C-alpha cells in the first residue's frame, strides 16, 4: 500500500526531500497562501506545532497560488513573510499546484486518499465559498479537488492519510485528532 513516504518534494530552495524523513511522526500537510482570508490560520498552526512538536508532530507547509492568486511572490519572500508575521517554525516547501494535470504528485495522492470533507457551515466564509463554487460547478462537492487555501491532510505515524479538513474546520477539531494519533 502506498503512503506519503513514497514521495519526494522540493524544499523552498529547490532541493529534493524524501517524506521518509518524517517517518513515525504525525503530520499535517497544508496548502497555504499569504494573501487569503484564511492566512491568519498560520498563527493557530504555529501554536499547534509548538504545543505538539516535541511529541512527534509536524506541519508541512506547501504554498499554492491556484486560488485567487493569493500566494504571490517567490518561495523565499513567502517564507520571510510567514516567519516575520506569524513566527512560523514548521517546514515550508516550494510553491506547488494542488489541482489539475500538473498538480504535484503528492497532492494527487492526498486527494485520491481523502475527497472533499465538507464545509463547517458555522464558519463565516463557508457560505461564501459554497455559493462561489456551486456557481462554477453545481457538483463541486463530488470532486476530490482541493477547494481553497488551507486545506489540511492529517497523516498518521505510518504515512497513511487518515483525515482531510477543509479550511473552515475549527483548529480544536483538528487538534483532537492529532492528540489521538500521538498516543
XYZ file of N, CA and C in Angstrom:
549
model
N 0.842 -1.187 0.000
C 0.000 0.000 0.000
C 0.886 1.249 0.000
N 0.531 2.208 -0.854
C 1.316 3.440 -0.939
C 1.052 4.336 0.260
N 2.087 5.080 0.642
C 1.984 6.059 1.725
C 2.646 7.349 1.248
N 2.609 8.377 2.079
C 3.285 9.616 1.689
C 4.793 9.411 1.630
N 5.293 8.354 2.272
C 6.732 8.080 2.258
C 7.238 7.686 0.869
N 6.321 7.406 -0.046
C 6.699 7.078 -1.417
C 7.003 8.328 -2.251
N 6.871 9.511 -1.638
C 7.009 10.766 -2.376
C 8.197 11.584 -1.889
N 8.753 12.328 -2.834
C 9.754 13.345 -2.524
C 9.197 14.676 -3.013
N 9.541 15.735 -2.310
C 9.062 17.073 -2.644
C 10.255 18.022 -2.662
N 10.041 19.206 -3.213
C 11.121 20.184 -3.257
C 11.001 21.140 -2.077
N 12.136 21.343 -1.385
C 12.140 22.359 -0.342
C 12.102 23.736 -1.017
N 11.996 24.786 -0.237
C 11.785 26.104 -0.845
C 12.969 26.584 -1.670
N 14.135 25.941 -1.506
C 15.320 26.306 -2.292
C 15.497 25.390 -3.506
N 14.591 24.412 -3.664
C 14.627 23.531 -4.834
C 15.277 22.184 -4.613
N 15.798 21.916 -3.412
C 16.395 20.617 -3.116
C 15.329 19.560 -2.875
N 15.622 18.333 -3.229
C 14.660 17.249 -3.051
C 14.685 16.739 -1.608
N 13.490 16.503 -1.067
C 13.329 15.996 0.293
C 12.414 14.779 0.232
N 12.905 13.645 0.704
C 12.065 12.450 0.788
C 11.165 12.589 2.020
N 9.897 12.301 1.854
C 8.992 12.378 3.005
C 9.248 11.246 3.998
N 10.142 10.307 3.637
C 10.580 9.291 4.601
C 11.271 9.944 5.789
N 11.771 11.167 5.591
C 12.409 11.898 6.696
C 11.434 12.139 7.854
N 10.147 12.060 7.563
C 9.120 12.323 8.582
C 8.457 11.039 9.081
N 9.091 9.907 8.800
C 8.551 8.619 9.259
C 8.379 8.646 10.778
N 7.328 8.000 11.232
C 6.991 7.885 12.653
C 6.554 9.196 13.293
N 6.213 10.191 12.482
C 5.654 11.437 13.011
C 4.206 11.559 12.556
N 3.412 12.262 13.334
C 2.072 12.656 12.912
C 2.263 13.960 12.140
N 1.683 14.029 10.952
C 1.941 15.151 10.043
C 0.626 15.802 9.623
N 0.649 17.125 9.551
C -0.447 17.878 8.964
C 0.127 18.566 7.725
N -0.353 18.171 6.543
C 0.085 18.772 5.281
C -0.954 19.820 4.905
N -0.478 21.040 4.633
C -1.382 22.167 4.386
C -0.964 22.910 3.121
N -1.932 23.219 2.245
C -1.648 24.134 1.137
C -2.043 25.531 1.610
N -1.112 26.464 1.492
C -1.282 27.771 2.126
C -1.198 28.914 1.125
N -1.519 30.107 1.615
C -1.404 31.334 0.831
C -1.218 32.503 1.798
N -0.482 33.492 1.354
C -0.148 34.618 2.227
C -1.113 35.791 2.124
N -2.001 35.773 1.141
C -2.924 36.900 0.936
C -4.373 36.413 0.872
N -4.732 35.560 1.809
C -6.029 34.885 1.804
C -6.801 35.244 3.067
N -8.102 35.114 3.015
C -8.919 35.313 4.203
C -8.601 34.327 5.311
N -7.938 33.226 4.970
C -7.556 32.209 5.961
C -6.093 32.330 6.400
N -5.355 33.302 5.875
C -3.916 33.400 6.164
C -3.632 33.470 7.660
N -4.530 34.064 8.421
C -4.303 34.154 9.874
C -4.254 32.774 10.533
N -4.661 31.729 9.808
C -4.545 30.373 10.351
C -3.088 29.995 10.604
N -2.157 30.695 9.977
C -0.741 30.449 10.276
C -0.483 30.570 11.773
N -1.155 31.513 12.414
C -0.952 31.728 13.852
C -1.381 30.504 14.658
N -2.571 29.980 14.384
C -3.019 28.803 15.143
C -2.247 27.549 14.741
N -1.808 27.464 13.497
C -0.981 26.333 13.088
C 0.353 26.350 13.832
N 0.955 27.530 13.976
C 2.222 27.622 14.695
C 2.039 27.237 16.165
N 0.939 27.660 16.772
C 0.673 27.283 18.175
C 0.527 25.769 18.305
N -0.169 25.167 17.361
C -0.345 23.714 17.346
C 1.010 23.018 17.201
N 1.834 23.522 16.315
C 3.167 22.975 16.082
C 4.013 23.075 17.353
N 4.037 24.248 17.964
C 4.832 24.449 19.183
C 4.363 23.538 20.314
N 3.061 23.364 20.414
C 2.478 22.576 21.506
C 2.786 21.086 21.381
N 2.794 20.567 20.164
C 2.890 19.110 19.979
C 4.153 18.626 19.263
N 5.014 19.537 18.827
C 6.194 19.122 18.058
C 7.094 18.157 18.846
N 7.295 18.426 20.112
C 8.168 17.562 20.929
C 7.593 16.158 21.100
N 6.287 16.003 20.846
C 5.623 14.699 20.963
C 5.710 13.893 19.659
N 6.251 14.507 18.593
C 6.340 13.798 17.314
C 5.348 14.277 16.281
N 5.012 15.550 16.326
C 4.060 16.150 15.370
C 4.775 17.217 14.551
N 4.458 17.269 13.268
C 4.975 18.354 12.437
C 3.920 18.805 11.435
N 4.151 19.984 10.897
C 3.307 20.561 9.846
C 4.195 20.769 8.634
N 3.722 20.381 7.467
C 4.432 20.609 6.214
C 3.610 21.600 5.396
N 4.209 22.749 5.127
C 3.551 23.889 4.500
C 3.914 23.957 3.021
N 2.877 23.901 2.166
C 3.068 23.983 0.724
C 2.290 25.186 0.175
N 2.963 26.327 -0.023
C 2.271 27.469 -0.621
C 1.713 27.100 -1.999
N 0.565 27.690 -2.317
C -0.102 27.409 -3.585
C -0.772 28.690 -4.076
N -0.564 29.011 -5.341
C -1.100 30.250 -5.915
C -2.311 30.002 -6.813
N -2.937 28.821 -6.694
C -4.029 28.457 -7.605
C -5.388 29.033 -7.227
N -5.537 29.564 -6.044
C -6.849 30.044 -5.598
C -6.805 31.558 -5.471
N -7.274 32.241 -6.495
C -7.326 33.694 -6.477
C -5.956 34.356 -6.471
N -4.923 33.634 -6.922
C -3.563 34.195 -6.969
C -3.167 34.777 -5.612
N -3.492 34.038 -4.534
C -3.307 34.549 -3.181
C -1.982 34.151 -2.539
N -1.080 33.560 -3.319
C 0.269 33.263 -2.823
C 1.283 33.822 -3.821
N 1.263 35.158 -4.008
C 2.210 35.752 -4.955
C 3.617 35.771 -4.356
N 4.573 36.067 -5.194
C 5.940 36.209 -4.703
C 6.741 34.934 -4.835
N 8.005 35.041 -4.450
C 8.930 33.918 -4.531
C 8.780 33.038 -3.297
N 9.361 31.855 -3.383
C 9.346 30.948 -2.230
C 10.024 31.610 -1.031
N 11.090 32.333 -1.287
C 11.814 32.983 -0.183
C 11.003 34.128 0.418
N 10.310 34.921 -0.426
C 9.511 36.032 0.114
C 8.317 35.497 0.919
N 7.749 34.398 0.488
C 6.649 33.772 1.239
C 7.173 33.287 2.592
N 8.332 32.636 2.572
C 8.929 32.139 3.813
C 9.207 33.297 4.779
N 9.800 34.360 4.269
C 10.117 35.508 5.127
C 8.852 36.140 5.709
N 7.802 36.253 4.899
C 6.528 36.796 5.392
C 5.993 35.950 6.546
N 6.005 34.633 6.376
C 5.456 33.735 7.403
C 6.283 33.781 8.685
N 7.605 33.837 8.544
C 8.479 33.908 9.721
C 8.292 35.238 10.455
N 8.277 36.332 9.709
C 8.203 37.653 10.333
C 6.807 37.976 10.868
N 5.780 37.586 10.151
C 4.413 37.936 10.537
C 3.837 36.978 11.573
N 4.114 35.674 11.409
C 3.491 34.671 12.279
C 4.493 33.858 13.092
N 5.769 34.087 12.893
C 6.789 33.368 13.654
C 6.823 31.877 13.396
N 6.436 31.460 12.200
C 6.343 30.031 11.918
C 7.715 29.369 11.920
N 7.751 28.172 12.489
C 8.985 27.382 12.560
C 8.864 26.057 11.807
N 7.651 25.671 11.417
C 7.482 24.384 10.736
C 8.005 24.454 9.304
N 8.354 23.301 8.729
C 8.957 23.266 7.392
C 8.026 23.813 6.300
N 8.617 24.593 5.426
C 7.895 25.183 4.289
C 8.591 24.721 3.017
N 7.808 24.380 2.022
C 8.343 23.817 0.786
C 8.101 24.758 -0.389
N 8.584 24.338 -1.535
C 8.426 25.116 -2.762
C 6.943 25.227 -3.113
N 6.569 26.344 -3.692
C 5.194 26.565 -4.130
C 4.788 25.440 -5.083
N 3.566 24.925 -4.910
C 3.085 23.805 -5.726
C 1.724 24.109 -6.327
N 1.366 23.298 -7.309
C -0.011 23.260 -7.794
C -0.651 22.039 -7.143
N -1.880 22.192 -6.664
C -2.554 21.100 -5.969
C -3.687 20.485 -6.786
N -4.100 21.174 -7.841
C -5.170 20.685 -8.719
C -4.700 20.729 -10.166
N -5.383 19.975 -11.005
C -5.090 19.983 -12.433
C -4.105 18.903 -12.830
N -3.882 18.803 -14.133
C -2.984 17.780 -14.680
C -1.553 17.932 -14.168
N -1.158 19.177 -13.908
C 0.217 19.414 -13.459
C 0.309 19.588 -11.937
N -0.685 19.058 -11.227
C -0.637 19.093 -9.758
C 0.548 18.272 -9.270
N 1.102 18.687 -8.149
C 2.200 17.936 -7.535
C 1.722 16.507 -7.259
N 2.545 15.491 -7.542
C 2.134 14.100 -7.314
C 1.682 13.818 -5.871
N 2.312 14.456 -4.895
C 1.889 14.264 -3.504
C 0.433 14.682 -3.331
N 0.052 15.813 -3.889
C -1.325 16.286 -3.719
C -2.313 15.464 -4.531
N -1.897 14.915 -5.659
C -2.761 13.983 -6.395
C -3.063 12.781 -5.500
N -2.021 12.271 -4.839
C -2.174 11.134 -3.935
C -3.079 11.479 -2.746
N -2.838 12.626 -2.120
C -3.646 13.026 -0.960
C -5.129 13.082 -1.317
N -5.441 13.658 -2.474
C -6.840 13.774 -2.910
C -7.451 12.412 -3.242
N -6.635 11.486 -3.755
C -7.125 10.119 -4.013
C -7.509 9.442 -2.698
N -6.767 9.749 -1.651
C -7.000 9.117 -0.347
C -8.199 9.707 0.383
N -8.371 11.015 0.300
C -9.470 11.686 1.020
C -10.053 12.791 0.149
N -11.319 12.623 -0.217
C -12.010 13.623 -1.012
C -12.518 14.768 -0.142
N -13.257 15.646 -0.755
C -13.797 16.829 -0.081
C -14.514 16.429 1.200
N -14.175 17.102 2.300
C -14.716 16.743 3.620
C -15.956 17.532 4.012
N -16.310 18.540 3.242
C -17.481 19.360 3.569
C -17.100 20.561 4.417
N -17.855 21.627 4.247
C -17.588 22.867 4.986
C -18.152 22.800 6.387
N -17.494 23.444 7.316
C -18.090 23.717 8.624
C -18.890 24.998 8.415
N -20.206 24.851 8.293
C -21.050 25.986 7.922
C -21.165 27.033 9.031
N -20.609 26.761 10.205
C -20.569 27.772 11.260
C -19.528 28.846 10.945
N -18.577 28.525 10.079
C -17.529 29.480 9.731
C -18.115 30.569 8.827
N -17.794 31.846 9.075
C -18.392 32.936 8.293
C -18.066 32.918 6.802
N -16.969 32.287 6.398
C -16.601 32.263 4.975
C -17.189 31.044 4.251
N -17.681 30.056 4.995
C -18.167 28.811 4.378
C -19.277 29.061 3.370
N -20.248 29.856 3.723
C -21.363 30.130 2.808
C -20.911 30.827 1.537
N -19.959 31.718 1.669
C -19.424 32.443 0.511
C -18.724 31.468 -0.433
N -17.884 30.599 0.128
C -17.180 29.614 -0.693
C -18.155 28.657 -1.364
N -19.143 28.188 -0.613
C -20.124 27.251 -1.160
C -20.869 27.886 -2.339
N -21.311 29.121 -2.171
C -22.040 29.823 -3.240
C -21.152 30.003 -4.471
N -19.925 30.472 -4.263
C -18.995 30.718 -5.364
C -18.676 29.420 -6.122
N -18.397 28.357 -5.378
C -18.034 27.088 -6.014
C -19.240 26.421 -6.680
N -20.424 26.548 -6.078
C -21.637 25.990 -6.673
C -21.963 26.672 -7.998
N -21.751 27.991 -8.050
C -21.999 28.721 -9.304
C -21.055 28.253 -10.410
N -19.815 27.947 -10.040
C -18.833 27.476 -11.031
C -19.076 26.024 -11.421
N -19.531 25.200 -10.469
C -19.770 23.773 -10.697
C -20.765 23.269 -9.662
N -22.028 23.078 -10.060
C -23.050 22.635 -9.108
C -22.710 21.306 -8.406
N -21.832 20.504 -9.003
C -21.458 19.210 -8.420
C -20.061 19.227 -7.804
N -19.569 20.397 -7.419
C -18.188 20.500 -6.940
C -17.907 19.618 -5.734
N -18.912 19.322 -4.934
C -18.685 18.539 -3.711
C -18.290 17.094 -4.004
N -18.665 16.571 -5.170
C -18.320 15.192 -5.531
C -16.875 15.068 -6.017
N -16.287 16.168 -6.407
C -14.938 16.197 -6.955
C -13.922 16.255 -5.802
N -12.884 15.417 -5.804
C -11.925 15.416 -4.697
C -10.934 16.584 -4.715
N -10.981 17.418 -5.758
C -10.031 18.525 -5.823
C -10.053 19.369 -4.557
N -8.933 19.996 -4.290
C -8.844 20.943 -3.186
C -9.636 22.169 -3.586
N -10.461 22.650 -2.673
C -11.379 23.737 -2.984
C -10.795 25.118 -2.712
N -9.865 25.223 -1.727
C -9.330 26.538 -1.374
C -8.050 26.383 -0.553
N -7.428 27.504 -0.284
C -6.228 27.555 0.546
C -6.514 27.028 1.951
N -5.495 26.486 2.581
C -5.537 25.990 3.952
C -6.389 24.728 4.126
N -6.454 23.920 3.057
C -6.981 22.568 3.185
C -5.876 21.746 3.843
N -6.274 20.861 4.768
C -5.292 20.134 5.581
C -5.520 18.628 5.483
N -4.417 17.889 5.391
C -4.457 16.431 5.378
C -3.686 15.932 6.592
N -4.320 15.067 7.372
C -3.694 14.515 8.568
C -3.142 13.132 8.245
N -1.864 12.940 8.585
C -1.136 11.718 8.262
C -0.729 11.039 9.567
N -0.946 9.716 9.659
C -0.552 9.012 10.882
C 0.932 8.635 10.836
N 1.407 7.995 11.899
C 2.836 7.672 12.035
C 3.318 6.650 11.011
N 2.400 6.015 10.298
C 2.763 5.043 9.267
C 2.709 5.650 7.863
N 2.450 6.959 7.787
C 2.434 7.641 6.494
C 1.121 7.555 5.755
N 0.069 7.120 6.447
C -1.241 6.976 5.807
C -2.107 8.205 6.063
N -2.858 8.613 5.032
C -3.757 9.758 5.148
C -4.997 9.302 5.916
N -5.249 9.909 7.066
C -6.369 9.479 7.898
C -7.528 10.478 7.931
N -7.273 11.739 7.558
C -8.361 12.724 7.570
C -8.013 13.895 6.661
N -9.063 14.545 6.204
C -8.929 15.792 5.436
C -9.812 16.820 6.123
N -9.287 18.023 6.237
C -10.034 19.120 6.848
C -10.062 20.285 5.878
N -11.249 20.788 5.630
C -11.375 21.969 4.788
C -10.971 23.198 5.614
N -10.675 24.321 4.964
C -10.163 25.483 5.691
C -11.138 26.077 6.712
N -12.391 25.690 6.644
C -13.384 26.208 7.588
C -13.454 25.413 8.887
N -12.715 24.302 8.968
C -12.782 23.469 10.174
C -12.048 24.133 11.337
N -12.611 23.978 12.529
C -12.010 24.556 13.732
C -10.727 23.829 14.077
N -9.726 24.586 14.497
C -8.429 24.012 14.850
C -8.557 23.028 16.013
N -9.525 23.241 16.903
C -9.731 22.340 18.047
C -10.135 20.938 17.587
N -10.922 20.870 16.534
C -11.341 19.574 15.978
C -10.125 18.842 15.413
N -9.281 19.581 14.715
C -8.072 19.001 14.136
C -7.125 18.551 15.251
N -6.960 19.400 16.261
C -6.048 19.072 17.357
C -6.472 17.802 18.082
N -7.766 17.607 18.281
C -8.233 16.383 18.952
C -7.779 15.134 18.206
N -7.880 15.168 16.884
C -7.459 14.005 16.090
C -5.939 13.827 16.122
N -5.204 14.934 16.161
C -3.744 14.867 16.274
C -3.366 14.202 17.605
N -3.996 14.634 18.683
C -3.712 14.079 20.007
C -3.960 12.575 20.019
N -5.043 12.131 19.396
C -5.347 10.695 19.331
C -4.236 9.941 18.606
N -3.740 10.497 17.520
C -2.698 9.819 16.745
C -1.343 9.826 17.442
N -1.126 10.789 18.305
C 0.158 10.867 19.035
C 0.262 9.869 20.176
N -0.872 9.300 20.599
C -0.877 8.361 21.734
C -0.117 7.097 21.425
